[in-house]
CSV table of C-alpha atoms in Angstrom, one decimal:
chain,number,residue,atom,x,y,z
B,28,UNK,CA,0.0,0.0,0.0
B,29,UNK,CA,1.0,3.6,-0.5
B,30,UNK,CA,2.8,5.2,2.5
B,31,UNK,CA,1.6,8.7,3.2
B,32,UNK,CA,3.8,11.1,5.0
B,33,UNK,CA,2.3,14.5,4.7
B,34,UNK,CA,0.9,17.2,7.0
B,35,UNK,CA,3.8,18.0,9.4
B,36,UNK,CA,3.4,19.0,13.0
B,37,UNK,CA,5.2,22.3,12.3
B,38,UNK,CA,6.3,24.0,9.1
B,39,UNK,CA,9.8,22.8,8.2
B,40,UNK,CA,12.6,25.4,8.2
B,41,UNK,CA,13.8,26.1,4.7
B,42,UNK,CA,17.0,24.3,3.7
B,43,UNK,CA,19.5,24.9,1.0
B,44,UNK,CA,20.3,21.6,-0.7
B,45,UNK,CA,23.8,21.0,-1.8
B,46,UNK,CA,23.8,17.5,-3.3
B,47,UNK,CA,26.5,15.9,-5.4
B,48,UNK,CA,25.7,14.0,-8.6
B,49,UNK,CA,23.6,11.0,-8.1
B,50,UNK,CA,25.2,7.6,-8.0
B,51,UNK,CA,22.8,5.1,-9.7
B,52,UNK,CA,22.0,1.9,-7.9
B,53,UNK,CA,19.5,0.5,-10.4
B,54,UNK,CA,19.2,-3.2,-11.0
B,55,UNK,CA,21.2,-5.1,-13.5
B,56,UNK,CA,20.1,-8.7,-13.1
B,57,UNK,CA,22.9,-10.3,-15.2
B,58,UNK,CA,25.6,-8.2,-13.6
B,59,UNK,CA,24.7,-7.9,-9.9
B,60,UNK,CA,26.6,-5.9,-7.5
B,61,UNK,CA,29.6,-7.7,-5.9
B,62,UNK,CA,28.6,-9.1,-2.6
B,63,UNK,CA,30.3,-7.5,0.3
B,64,UNK,CA,28.6,-8.7,3.5
B,65,UNK,CA,30.1,-6.1,5.7
B,66,UNK,CA,33.3,-4.1,5.0
B,67,UNK,CA,36.3,-3.9,7.2
B,68,UNK,CA,35.4,-0.3,8.0
B,69,UNK,CA,32.4,-1.5,10.0
B,70,UNK,CA,34.4,-3.5,12.4
B,71,UNK,CA,31.8,-6.2,12.3
B,72,UNK,CA,32.2,-9.8,11.1
B,73,UNK,CA,31.3,-10.4,7.5
B,74,UNK,CA,28.1,-12.4,6.8
B,75,UNK,CA,28.2,-15.0,4.1
B,76,UNK,CA,26.0,-14.3,1.1
B,77,UNK,CA,23.8,-16.6,-0.8
B,78,UNK,CA,25.5,-16.6,-4.2
B,79,UNK,CA,22.7,-18.7,-5.7
B,80,UNK,CA,22.3,-17.1,-9.1
B,81,UNK,CA,25.9,-17.3,-10.3
B,82,UNK,CA,25.8,-21.1,-10.5
B,83,UNK,CA,22.8,-23.0,-9.6
B,84,UNK,CA,23.4,-26.6,-8.4
B,85,UNK,CA,22.6,-29.3,-10.9
B,86,UNK,CA,19.8,-31.8,-10.5
B,87,UNK,CA,19.9,-35.5,-11.2
B,88,UNK,CA,21.3,-36.4,-14.6
B,89,UNK,CA,19.1,-39.5,-14.8
B,90,UNK,CA,15.5,-40.0,-13.9
B,91,UNK,CA,15.1,-41.3,-10.3
B,92,UNK,CA,13.5,-44.7,-9.9
B,93,UNK,CA,9.7,-44.4,-10.4
B,94,UNK,CA,9.9,-40.8,-11.8
B,95,UNK,CA,8.0,-39.9,-14.9
B,96,UNK,CA,10.4,-38.5,-17.6
B,97,UNK,CA,9.4,-35.4,-19.4
B,98,UNK,CA,10.7,-34.8,-23.0
B,99,UNK,CA,11.6,-31.2,-23.9
B,100,UNK,CA,11.1,-32.0,-27.6
B,101,UNK,CA,7.4,-32.6,-27.0
B,102,UNK,CA,5.5,-29.3,-26.6
B,103,UNK,CA,3.1,-29.5,-23.6
B,104,UNK,CA,4.6,-32.8,-22.4
B,105,UNK,CA,5.0,-31.6,-18.8
B,106,UNK,CA,1.4,-30.4,-18.4
B,107,UNK,CA,0.0,-33.5,-20.2
B,108,UNK,CA,1.9,-36.0,-18.1
B,109,UNK,CA,1.0,-34.2,-14.9
B,110,UNK,CA,-2.7,-34.4,-15.9
B,111,UNK,CA,-2.5,-38.1,-16.7
B,112,UNK,CA,-0.5,-39.2,-13.6
B,113,UNK,CA,-1.9,-39.8,-10.0
B,114,UNK,CA,-1.2,-37.6,-7.0
B,115,UNK,CA,2.2,-37.9,-5.4
B,116,UNK,CA,4.0,-38.5,-8.7
B,117,UNK,CA,7.6,-37.4,-9.4
B,118,UNK,CA,8.4,-35.8,-12.7
B,119,UNK,CA,11.9,-35.6,-14.1
B,120,UNK,CA,12.5,-32.8,-16.6
B,121,UNK,CA,15.2,-33.9,-19.0
B,122,UNK,CA,17.9,-31.4,-20.0
B,123,UNK,CA,16.8,-28.8,-22.5
B,124,UNK,CA,14.1,-26.1,-22.9
B,125,UNK,CA,10.5,-27.3,-22.1
B,126,UNK,CA,7.5,-25.5,-23.5
B,127,UNK,CA,3.8,-25.4,-22.8
B,128,UNK,CA,1.1,-25.2,-25.4
B,129,UNK,CA,1.1,-21.8,-27.1
B,130,UNK,CA,-2.0,-20.5,-25.2
B,131,UNK,CA,-1.8,-17.7,-22.6
B,132,UNK,CA,-3.6,-19.8,-20.0
B,133,UNK,CA,-1.7,-23.1,-20.7
B,134,UNK,CA,0.0,-24.1,-17.5
B,135,UNK,CA,1.0,-27.1,-15.3
B,136,UNK,CA,-1.7,-28.0,-12.8
B,137,UNK,CA,-0.1,-30.3,-10.2
B,138,UNK,CA,-1.9,-32.8,-8.0
B,139,UNK,CA,-1.3,-33.1,-4.2
B,140,UNK,CA,2.2,-34.2,-3.3
B,141,UNK,CA,3.6,-33.9,-6.9
B,142,UNK,CA,7.3,-33.3,-7.2
B,143,UNK,CA,9.2,-31.8,-10.1
B,144,UNK,CA,13.0,-32.4,-10.6
B,145,UNK,CA,15.1,-30.8,-13.3
B,146,UNK,CA,18.1,-32.5,-14.9
B,147,UNK,CA,21.1,-30.2,-15.5
B,148,UNK,CA,20.1,-27.4,-17.8
B,149,UNK,CA,16.3,-28.1,-17.5
B,150,UNK,CA,14.4,-24.9,-18.3
B,151,UNK,CA,10.6,-24.3,-18.5
B,152,UNK,CA,10.2,-21.3,-20.8
B,153,UNK,CA,7.0,-19.4,-21.3
B,154,UNK,CA,8.3,-17.7,-24.5
B,155,UNK,CA,6.5,-14.5,-23.5
B,156,UNK,CA,3.3,-16.3,-24.4
B,157,UNK,CA,2.2,-18.2,-21.4
B,158,UNK,CA,1.1,-16.3,-18.3
B,159,UNK,CA,1.6,-19.0,-15.6
B,160,UNK,CA,4.0,-21.9,-15.2
B,161,UNK,CA,2.4,-23.8,-12.2
B,162,UNK,CA,-1.1,-23.1,-10.8
B,163,UNK,CA,-4.0,-24.8,-9.1
B,164,UNK,CA,-4.8,-25.6,-5.5
B,165,UNK,CA,-2.7,-28.8,-5.0
B,166,UNK,CA,-1.0,-29.0,-1.7
B,167,UNK,CA,2.6,-30.0,-0.8
B,168,UNK,CA,4.0,-29.7,-4.2
B,169,UNK,CA,7.8,-29.4,-4.6
B,170,UNK,CA,9.9,-27.9,-7.4
B,171,UNK,CA,13.7,-28.4,-7.5
B,172,UNK,CA,16.6,-27.8,-9.9
B,173,UNK,CA,14.4,-26.1,-12.6
B,174,UNK,CA,14.8,-22.7,-14.3
B,175,UNK,CA,11.4,-21.0,-14.9
B,176,UNK,CA,11.6,-18.0,-17.2
B,177,UNK,CA,9.8,-16.0,-19.9
B,178,UNK,CA,6.3,-16.0,-18.5
B,179,UNK,CA,4.1,-12.9,-18.6
B,180,UNK,CA,1.9,-12.9,-15.5
B,181,UNK,CA,-0.3,-9.8,-15.1
B,182,UNK,CA,0.4,-7.2,-12.4
B,183,UNK,CA,0.1,-8.6,-8.9
B,184,UNK,CA,-0.1,-12.2,-10.2
B,185,UNK,CA,2.6,-14.8,-10.1
B,186,UNK,CA,4.2,-17.4,-12.3
B,187,UNK,CA,5.0,-20.2,-9.9
B,188,UNK,CA,2.3,-21.3,-7.5
B,189,UNK,CA,0.0,-18.8,-9.1
B,190,UNK,CA,-3.0,-19.7,-6.9
B,191,UNK,CA,-1.1,-19.6,-3.6
B,192,UNK,CA,-1.6,-23.2,-2.8
B,193,UNK,CA,-0.3,-24.5,0.6
B,194,UNK,CA,2.8,-26.4,1.6
B,195,UNK,CA,4.9,-25.9,-1.5
B,196,UNK,CA,8.7,-26.3,-1.3
B,197,UNK,CA,10.8,-24.3,-3.9
B,198,UNK,CA,14.4,-25.3,-3.6
B,199,UNK,CA,17.5,-24.9,-5.8
B,200,UNK,CA,15.3,-23.3,-8.4
B,201,UNK,CA,15.8,-20.2,-10.6
B,202,UNK,CA,12.8,-18.1,-11.4
B,203,UNK,CA,13.9,-15.3,-13.6
B,204,UNK,CA,12.9,-12.8,-16.3
B,205,UNK,CA,9.2,-13.1,-15.9
B,206,UNK,CA,6.5,-10.4,-15.8
B,207,UNK,CA,4.5,-9.9,-12.6
B,208,UNK,CA,5.8,-11.8,-9.6
B,209,UNK,CA,8.1,-14.8,-10.1
B,210,UNK,CA,6.5,-16.6,-7.2
B,211,UNK,CA,3.4,-16.5,-5.1
B,212,UNK,CA,3.1,-17.9,-1.6
B,213,UNK,CA,0.8,-20.2,0.3
B,214,UNK,CA,0.6,-21.4,3.9
B,215,UNK,CA,3.7,-23.2,5.1
B,216,UNK,CA,5.6,-22.4,1.9
B,217,UNK,CA,9.4,-22.9,2.0
B,218,UNK,CA,11.7,-21.2,-0.5
B,219,UNK,CA,15.3,-22.3,0.0
B,220,UNK,CA,18.5,-21.8,-1.9
B,221,UNK,CA,16.7,-20.4,-4.9
B,222,UNK,CA,17.4,-17.5,-7.3
B,223,UNK,CA,14.5,-15.0,-7.8
B,224,UNK,CA,16.0,-12.7,-10.4
B,225,UNK,CA,15.0,-10.0,-12.8
B,226,UNK,CA,11.2,-10.4,-12.5
B,227,UNK,CA,8.9,-7.6,-13.7
B,228,UNK,CA,7.2,-6.7,-10.4
B,229,UNK,CA,8.4,-8.9,-7.4
B,230,UNK,CA,10.7,-11.8,-6.9
B,231,UNK,CA,7.9,-13.1,-4.6
B,232,UNK,CA,4.4,-11.8,-3.7
B,233,UNK,CA,3.4,-13.4,-0.4
B,234,UNK,CA,-0.3,-12.9,-0.7
B,235,UNK,CA,-3.3,-15.2,-0.6
B,236,UNK,CA,-6.7,-13.9,-1.4
B,237,UNK,CA,-9.0,-13.9,1.6
B,238,UNK,CA,-6.6,-15.8,3.9
B,239,UNK,CA,-3.7,-15.2,6.3
B,240,UNK,CA,-0.4,-16.9,5.4
B,241,UNK,CA,1.3,-18.7,8.2
B,242,UNK,CA,4.6,-20.6,8.5
B,243,UNK,CA,6.5,-18.9,5.6
B,244,UNK,CA,10.2,-19.6,5.3
B,245,UNK,CA,12.8,-17.9,3.0
B,246,UNK,CA,16.2,-19.4,3.6
B,247,UNK,CA,19.4,-18.9,1.7
B,248,UNK,CA,18.0,-17.3,-1.4
B,249,UNK,CA,19.4,-14.7,-3.8
B,250,UNK,CA,16.7,-12.1,-4.6
B,251,UNK,CA,18.1,-9.7,-7.2
B,252,UNK,CA,17.2,-7.2,-9.8
B,253,UNK,CA,13.4,-7.4,-9.5
B,254,UNK,CA,10.8,-4.8,-10.5
B,255,UNK,CA,12.3,-4.5,-14.0
B,256,UNK,CA,9.0,-3.0,-15.2
B,257,UNK,CA,9.3,-0.2,-12.7
B,258,UNK,CA,5.8,-0.3,-11.5
B,259,UNK,CA,6.2,2.7,-9.1
B,260,UNK,CA,6.9,4.9,-12.1
B,261,UNK,CA,4.0,3.4,-14.1
B,262,UNK,CA,1.6,3.6,-11.1
B,263,UNK,CA,3.0,6.3,-8.8
B,264,UNK,CA,2.5,5.6,-5.1
B,265,UNK,CA,1.1,2.1,-5.7
B,266,UNK,CA,3.4,0.5,-3.1
B,267,UNK,CA,3.4,-2.6,-5.4
B,268,UNK,CA,7.1,-3.4,-6.0
B,269,UNK,CA,10.3,-4.8,-4.6
B,270,UNK,CA,12.3,-7.9,-4.0
B,271,UNK,CA,9.6,-9.5,-1.8
B,272,UNK,CA,6.3,-8.1,-0.7
B,273,UNK,CA,4.4,-9.7,2.3
B,274,UNK,CA,0.7,-9.1,2.9
B,275,UNK,CA,-1.1,-10.5,6.1
B,276,UNK,CA,1.6,-13.0,6.9
B,277,UNK,CA,1.4,-14.4,10.4
B,278,UNK,CA,4.7,-16.1,11.1
B,279,UNK,CA,7.7,-15.7,8.7
B,280,UNK,CA,11.4,-16.6,9.0
B,281,UNK,CA,13.8,-14.8,6.7
B,282,UNK,CA,17.2,-16.2,7.2
B,283,UNK,CA,20.5,-16.0,5.3
B,284,UNK,CA,19.1,-14.3,2.1
B,285,UNK,CA,21.0,-12.0,-0.2
B,286,UNK,CA,18.6,-9.3,-1.3
B,287,UNK,CA,20.3,-6.8,-3.6
B,288,UNK,CA,20.0,-4.5,-6.5
B,289,UNK,CA,16.2,-4.5,-6.6
B,290,UNK,CA,14.5,-1.5,-8.1
B,291,UNK,CA,12.6,-0.1,-5.1
B,292,UNK,CA,12.4,-1.8,-1.6
B,293,UNK,CA,14.3,-4.9,-0.8
B,294,UNK,CA,11.8,-6.5,1.7
B,295,UNK,CA,8.4,-4.9,2.3
B,296,UNK,CA,5.9,-6.3,4.8
B,297,UNK,CA,2.6,-4.4,4.3
B,298,UNK,CA,-0.7,-4.5,6.3
B,299,UNK,CA,-1.3,-6.8,9.3
B,300,UNK,CA,1.8,-8.9,9.1
B,301,UNK,CA,2.9,-10.4,12.4
B,302,UNK,CA,5.7,-12.5,14.0
B,303,UNK,CA,8.5,-11.9,11.6
B,304,UNK,CA,12.1,-13.0,12.2
B,305,UNK,CA,14.6,-11.3,9.9
B,306,UNK,CA,18.0,-12.7,10.7
B,307,UNK,CA,21.5,-13.0,9.1
B,308,UNK,CA,20.5,-11.5,5.8
B,309,UNK,CA,22.6,-9.3,3.6
B,310,UNK,CA,20.4,-6.5,2.1
B,311,UNK,CA,22.4,-4.2,-0.1
B,312,UNK,CA,22.3,-1.8,-3.0
B,313,UNK,CA,18.5,-1.7,-3.4
B,314,UNK,CA,17.2,1.5,-4.9
B,315,UNK,CA,14.9,2.1,-2.1
B,316,UNK,CA,14.6,1.1,1.6
B,317,UNK,CA,16.2,-2.2,2.6
B,318,UNK,CA,13.2,-3.1,4.8
B,319,UNK,CA,9.8,-1.6,5.3
B,320,UNK,CA,7.5,-2.9,8.1
B,321,UNK,CA,4.2,-1.2,7.6
B,322,UNK,CA,0.9,-1.4,9.6
B,323,UNK,CA,2.2,-4.6,11.1
B,324,UNK,CA,3.1,-6.2,14.5
B,325,UNK,CA,5.8,-8.0,16.5
B,326,UNK,CA,9.1,-8.7,14.8
B,327,UNK,CA,12.8,-9.5,15.5
B,328,UNK,CA,15.3,-8.0,13.1
B,329,UNK,CA,18.8,-9.0,14.1
B,330,UNK,CA,22.3,-9.9,12.8
B,331,UNK,CA,21.7,-8.4,9.4
B,332,UNK,CA,23.9,-6.3,7.2
B,333,UNK,CA,22.2,-3.4,5.5
B,334,UNK,CA,24.6,-1.9,3.0
B,335,UNK,CA,24.4,1.0,0.5
B,336,UNK,CA,20.6,0.9,0.2
B,337,UNK,CA,18.2,3.8,-0.7
B,338,UNK,CA,20.7,5.8,-2.7
B,339,UNK,CA,18.3,6.3,-5.6
B,340,UNK,CA,15.0,6.9,-3.8
B,341,UNK,CA,16.5,8.8,-0.9
B,342,UNK,CA,18.3,11.1,-3.2
B,343,UNK,CA,15.2,11.6,-5.4
B,344,UNK,CA,13.2,12.9,-2.4
B,345,UNK,CA,16.0,15.1,-1.2
B,346,UNK,CA,16.4,16.6,-4.7
B,347,UNK,CA,12.8,17.6,-4.8
B,348,UNK,CA,13.0,19.3,-1.4
B,349,UNK,CA,11.2,16.7,0.7
B,350,UNK,CA,12.3,17.0,4.3
B,351,UNK,CA,10.9,13.6,5.4
B,352,UNK,CA,13.8,11.4,6.7
B,353,UNK,CA,13.4,8.7,4.1
B,354,UNK,CA,15.2,5.7,5.7
B,355,UNK,CA,16.8,2.4,5.0
B,356,UNK,CA,14.8,0.6,7.7
B,357,UNK,CA,11.4,2.0,7.9
B,358,UNK,CA,8.7,1.2,10.5
B,359,UNK,CA,5.5,2.8,9.5
B,360,UNK,CA,2.6,2.4,12.0
B,361,UNK,CA,4.1,-0.8,13.2
B,362,UNK,CA,5.0,-1.9,16.7
B,363,UNK,CA,4.9,-4.5,19.4
B,364,UNK,CA,1.5,-5.6,20.6
B,365,UNK,CA,1.2,-8.2,23.4
B,366,UNK,CA,-2.5,-8.9,22.6
B,367,UNK,CA,-1.4,-10.3,19.1
B,368,UNK,CA,0.2,-13.7,19.7
B,369,UNK,CA,3.7,-14.0,18.4
B,370,UNK,CA,7.2,-15.2,19.5
B,371,UNK,CA,7.9,-11.7,20.8
B,372,UNK,CA,5.6,-8.9,22.0
B,373,UNK,CA,7.7,-6.0,20.6
B,374,UNK,CA,9.7,-5.1,17.6
B,375,UNK,CA,13.4,-5.6,18.5
B,376,UNK,CA,16.1,-4.4,16.1
B,377,UNK,CA,19.6,-5.4,17.3
B,378,UNK,CA,23.1,-6.5,16.4
B,379,UNK,CA,22.7,-5.2,12.8
B,380,UNK,CA,25.2,-3.3,10.8
B,381,UNK,CA,23.9,-0.4,8.7
B,382,UNK,CA,26.7,1.0,6.6
B,383,UNK,CA,26.7,3.8,4.0
B,384,UNK,CA,23.0,3.7,3.4
B,385,UNK,CA,20.9,6.8,2.7
B,386,UNK,CA,19.8,7.5,6.3
B,387,UNK,CA,19.2,4.9,9.0
B,388,UNK,CA,16.0,3.9,10.9
B,389,UNK,CA,12.8,5.9,10.9
B,390,UNK,CA,9.8,5.2,13.2
B,391,UNK,CA,6.8,6.9,11.8
B,392,UNK,CA,3.1,7.2,12.6
B,393,UNK,CA,0.6,9.0,10.4
B,394,UNK,CA,-1.9,10.7,12.7
B,395,UNK,CA,-4.6,10.6,9.9
B,396,UNK,CA,-4.2,6.9,9.1
B,397,UNK,CA,-6.6,4.6,11.2
B,398,UNK,CA,-9.4,2.2,10.6
B,399,UNK,CA,-12.3,3.7,8.7
B,400,UNK,CA,-10.4,6.9,7.8
B,401,UNK,CA,-10.3,8.0,4.2
B,402,UNK,CA,-6.6,8.5,4.7
B,403,UNK,CA,-6.0,4.8,5.4
B,404,UNK,CA,-4.2,3.7,2.2
B,405,UNK,CA,-4.8,0.0,3.3
B,406,UNK,CA,-8.4,0.6,2.3
B,407,UNK,CA,-10.9,-1.8,3.8
B,408,UNK,CA,-8.4,-3.2,6.3
B,409,UNK,CA,-8.6,-2.6,10.1
B,410,UNK,CA,-6.1,-3.5,12.8
B,411,UNK,CA,-5.9,-7.0,14.2
B,412,UNK,CA,-7.6,-5.7,17.4
B,413,UNK,CA,-10.8,-4.5,15.7
B,414,UNK,CA,-12.3,-7.0,13.2
B,415,UNK,CA,-14.8,-4.6,11.6
B,416,UNK,CA,-13.6,-1.1,10.6
B,417,UNK,CA,-17.1,0.4,10.8
B,418,UNK,CA,-16.8,0.3,14.6
B,419,UNK,CA,-14.2,3.0,14.3
B,420,UNK,CA,-16.6,5.9,14.1
B,421,UNK,CA,-17.7,8.7,16.3
B,422,UNK,CA,-18.6,8.9,19.0
B,423,UNK,CA,-17.1,5.5,20.1
B,424,UNK,CA,-13.7,6.0,18.6
B,425,UNK,CA,-13.0,8.9,20.9
B,426,UNK,CA,-13.1,6.7,24.0
B,427,UNK,CA,-11.4,3.5,25.2
B,428,UNK,CA,-10.8,0.9,23.9
B,429,UNK,CA,-11.4,2.0,20.3
B,430,UNK,CA,-9.3,5.2,20.7
B,431,UNK,CA,-6.3,2.9,21.0
B,432,UNK,CA,-7.4,-0.2,19.1
B,433,UNK,CA,-8.5,1.6,15.9
B,434,UNK,CA,-5.0,2.7,14.9
B,435,UNK,CA,-1.8,0.8,14.0
B,436,UNK,CA,0.7,2.2,16.5
B,437,UNK,CA,4.4,2.5,16.4
B,438,UNK,CA,5.1,1.4,19.9
B,439,UNK,CA,7.4,-0.9,21.9
B,440,UNK,CA,10.2,-0.7,19.4
B,441,UNK,CA,13.6,-1.5,20.9
B,442,UNK,CA,16.7,-0.5,18.8
B,443,UNK,CA,20.0,-1.5,20.5
B,444,UNK,CA,23.5,-2.9,20.0
B,445,UNK,CA,23.6,-1.9,16.3
B,446,UNK,CA,26.4,-0.3,14.4
B,447,UNK,CA,25.6,2.7,12.2
B,448,UNK,CA,28.3,3.8,9.8
B,449,UNK,CA,28.1,6.7,7.4
B,450,UNK,CA,30.8,8.2,5.2
B,451,UNK,CA,29.1,11.0,3.1
B,452,UNK,CA,31.9,10.8,0.5
B,453,UNK,CA,30.9,7.2,-0.2
B,454,UNK,CA,27.1,7.9,-0.4
B,455,UNK,CA,28.0,11.2,-2.3
B,456,UNK,CA,25.7,13.4,-0.3
B,457,UNK,CA,26.0,16.4,2.0
B,458,UNK,CA,22.6,16.7,3.6
B,459,UNK,CA,19.5,14.5,4.4
B,460,UNK,CA,21.3,11.2,4.2
B,461,UNK,CA,22.3,11.1,7.8
B,462,UNK,CA,19.1,10.8,9.8
B,463,UNK,CA,17.6,8.6,12.6
B,464,UNK,CA,14.0,9.7,13.2
B,465,UNK,CA,11.1,9.3,15.6
B,466,UNK,CA,8.1,11.3,14.3
B,467,UNK,CA,4.5,11.8,13.3
B,468,UNK,CA,2.5,14.4,11.4
B,469,UNK,CA,0.0,16.9,12.7
B,470,UNK,CA,-3.4,15.3,12.7
B,471,UNK,CA,-6.0,17.2,10.5
B,472,UNK,CA,-8.2,14.7,8.7
B,473,UNK,CA,-11.0,13.7,8.6
B,474,UNK,CA,-12.9,16.3,10.6
B,475,UNK,CA,-14.2,13.7,13.0
B,476,UNK,CA,-10.8,12.3,13.8
B,477,UNK,CA,-10.0,12.1,17.5
B,478,UNK,CA,-6.3,12.2,16.7
B,479,UNK,CA,-6.0,15.8,15.5
B,480,UNK,CA,-3.2,18.1,16.5
B,481,UNK,CA,0.1,17.0,18.0
B,482,UNK,CA,-1.2,14.2,20.2
B,483,UNK,CA,0.1,11.4,18.0
B,484,UNK,CA,3.5,13.1,17.6
B,485,UNK,CA,3.8,13.4,21.3
B,486,UNK,CA,2.7,9.8,21.9
B,487,UNK,CA,5.1,8.2,19.5
B,488,UNK,CA,8.0,10.3,20.7
B,489,UNK,CA,7.5,10.2,24.4
B,490,UNK,CA,4.8,7.8,25.5
B,491,UNK,CA,4.9,4.6,23.4
B,492,UNK,CA,8.1,3.0,24.7
B,493,UNK,CA,10.2,3.5,21.6
B,494,UNK,CA,13.9,3.3,22.6
B,495,UNK,CA,17.3,3.5,21.0
B,496,UNK,CA,20.2,2.5,23.3
B,497,UNK,CA,23.7,1.0,23.4
B,498,UNK,CA,24.3,1.6,19.7
B,499,UNK,CA,27.6,2.7,18.0
B,500,UNK,CA,27.5,5.6,15.6
B,501,UNK,CA,30.4,6.3,13.2
B,502,UNK,CA,30.0,9.4,11.1
B,503,UNK,CA,28.0,12.6,11.1
B,504,UNK,CA,24.7,11.3,12.3
B,505,UNK,CA,21.7,13.6,13.1
B,506,UNK,CA,18.4,12.8,14.8
B,507,UNK,CA,14.8,13.9,14.1
B,508,UNK,CA,12.1,14.0,16.7
B,509,UNK,CA,8.4,14.8,16.6
B,510,UNK,CA,8.5,16.4,13.1
B,511,UNK,CA,11.1,16.9,10.2
B,512,UNK,CA,11.9,20.4,11.2
B,513,UNK,CA,13.3,19.3,14.6
B,514,UNK,CA,16.8,18.1,13.7
B,515,UNK,CA,19.0,17.3,16.7
B,516,UNK,CA,22.6,16.5,17.4
B,517,UNK,CA,23.5,13.6,19.6
B,518,UNK,CA,23.5,15.6,22.8
B,519,UNK,CA,20.0,16.9,22.2
B,520,UNK,CA,18.8,13.4,21.2
B,521,UNK,CA,20.2,12.0,24.5
B,522,UNK,CA,18.9,14.9,26.6
B,523,UNK,CA,15.5,15.9,27.9
B,524,UNK,CA,12.8,15.3,26.9
B,525,UNK,CA,13.8,12.5,24.4
B,526,UNK,CA,16.4,10.6,26.4
B,527,UNK,CA,17.3,8.4,23.5
B,528,UNK,CA,20.5,6.3,22.9
B,529,UNK,CA,21.6,5.9,26.5
B,530,UNK,CA,24.8,3.9,26.6
B,531,UNK,CA,25.6,4.6,22.9
B,532,UNK,CA,28.8,6.0,21.5
B,533,UNK,CA,29.4,8.6,18.8
B,534,UNK,CA,32.4,9.2,16.6
B,535,UNK,CA,31.1,12.0,14.4
B,536,UNK,CA,34.3,12.7,12.4
B,537,UNK,CA,35.4,9.2,11.9
B,538,UNK,CA,33.8,8.9,8.4
B,539,UNK,CA,33.6,5.3,7.2
């Protein structure tokens, strides 16, 4: 969904922008940025990166016992043999390029428990004709050692697991150069050691119509160069792009992935996600934010390396005079909520390295965005505490419990033991790339809103248990509190009334 950040609490002071020439970070799927993990400058141990796309492991050269062989010379052989075989069959795709019938809706419809194995060099190619590769509602399907490419799924739809069936395992598979999303997701889906590269909209769209996804695992994947169709330009403000987008996912483990060089956001959890663990990932050189967690709940974000993200989008906003602290890790109306069951009851961000990104972490709350408000860009959705948004109306919304429960709140966020490194000569900027922020806008809309004025800005800043502490800062960091015009140095940030970053250390002239 579109993130709205207008109507500041106070008019921003005019600033003179002195920006150096932009350094492009756009995606080039066939020539990805060299993996760095973390640099020696950060002083932190390097993380291994999942170099999956460079050389995918080969599948079995011969058909396993009992497997159904599929002939690439026979057009439609894979779909036909799947249709004529019983559930729980194994299909072995021989080396070569496999094709479906030349119809836009021709696709493989697995049965429950079917498995697909590719021989070395096995490719399923949609030839820019077929929309979908694998669809249907079959459960517990597996796909391994196959390259899926050249399909033309429409916007917001996916090529593999098009219908978001449950229990699929995608492993050692390359899904590349398709339109739409390379992959959809179902309940208990596992995506491991796979390459999601150069797809038109998303590498994966974790969304299931009318249902909450649970038990999602992404482990050891390379997610690179997605959103080649640049949907944010084609549909400004759509919030519909990135490496991976998550919608209403309750329980996700993202571990050991290399998410890089995507046009737009690397990882974006949008609207009523809960119970995420984002651990040991390398997220680098994405045009936009490395991670957005929006109108969602309860997460652990730890031991990740966030490197050189947001250079393109951060610079774009600065160039047009936007004073919002557009960050690399962005929590928008998201926080810890003990009443929503998860493995944690807060959002904890710790032991991460953020190095030479455009800005750092922003915690934001839009005073005008709440259930039943016309300003709620997640239209039709309400918080997980209020099942029916029409309850959020006057006069009841002005009193407990709806006053609290009708809005997604940025609360109970604990940011500690991270290392923030900024060398402006590397990022090639002089202003607005150096911010940590804790802020909201001035509530004005709609006219019946009980959140008008500065009350939300005061709450997120002083009353909702949002804390930075015991971090290390290297470089000329600044801090924003309450609204974008209030830019603080470290002493003001640590002093009354904010009292942030107790126990932290600052080396403002150390560069990178």
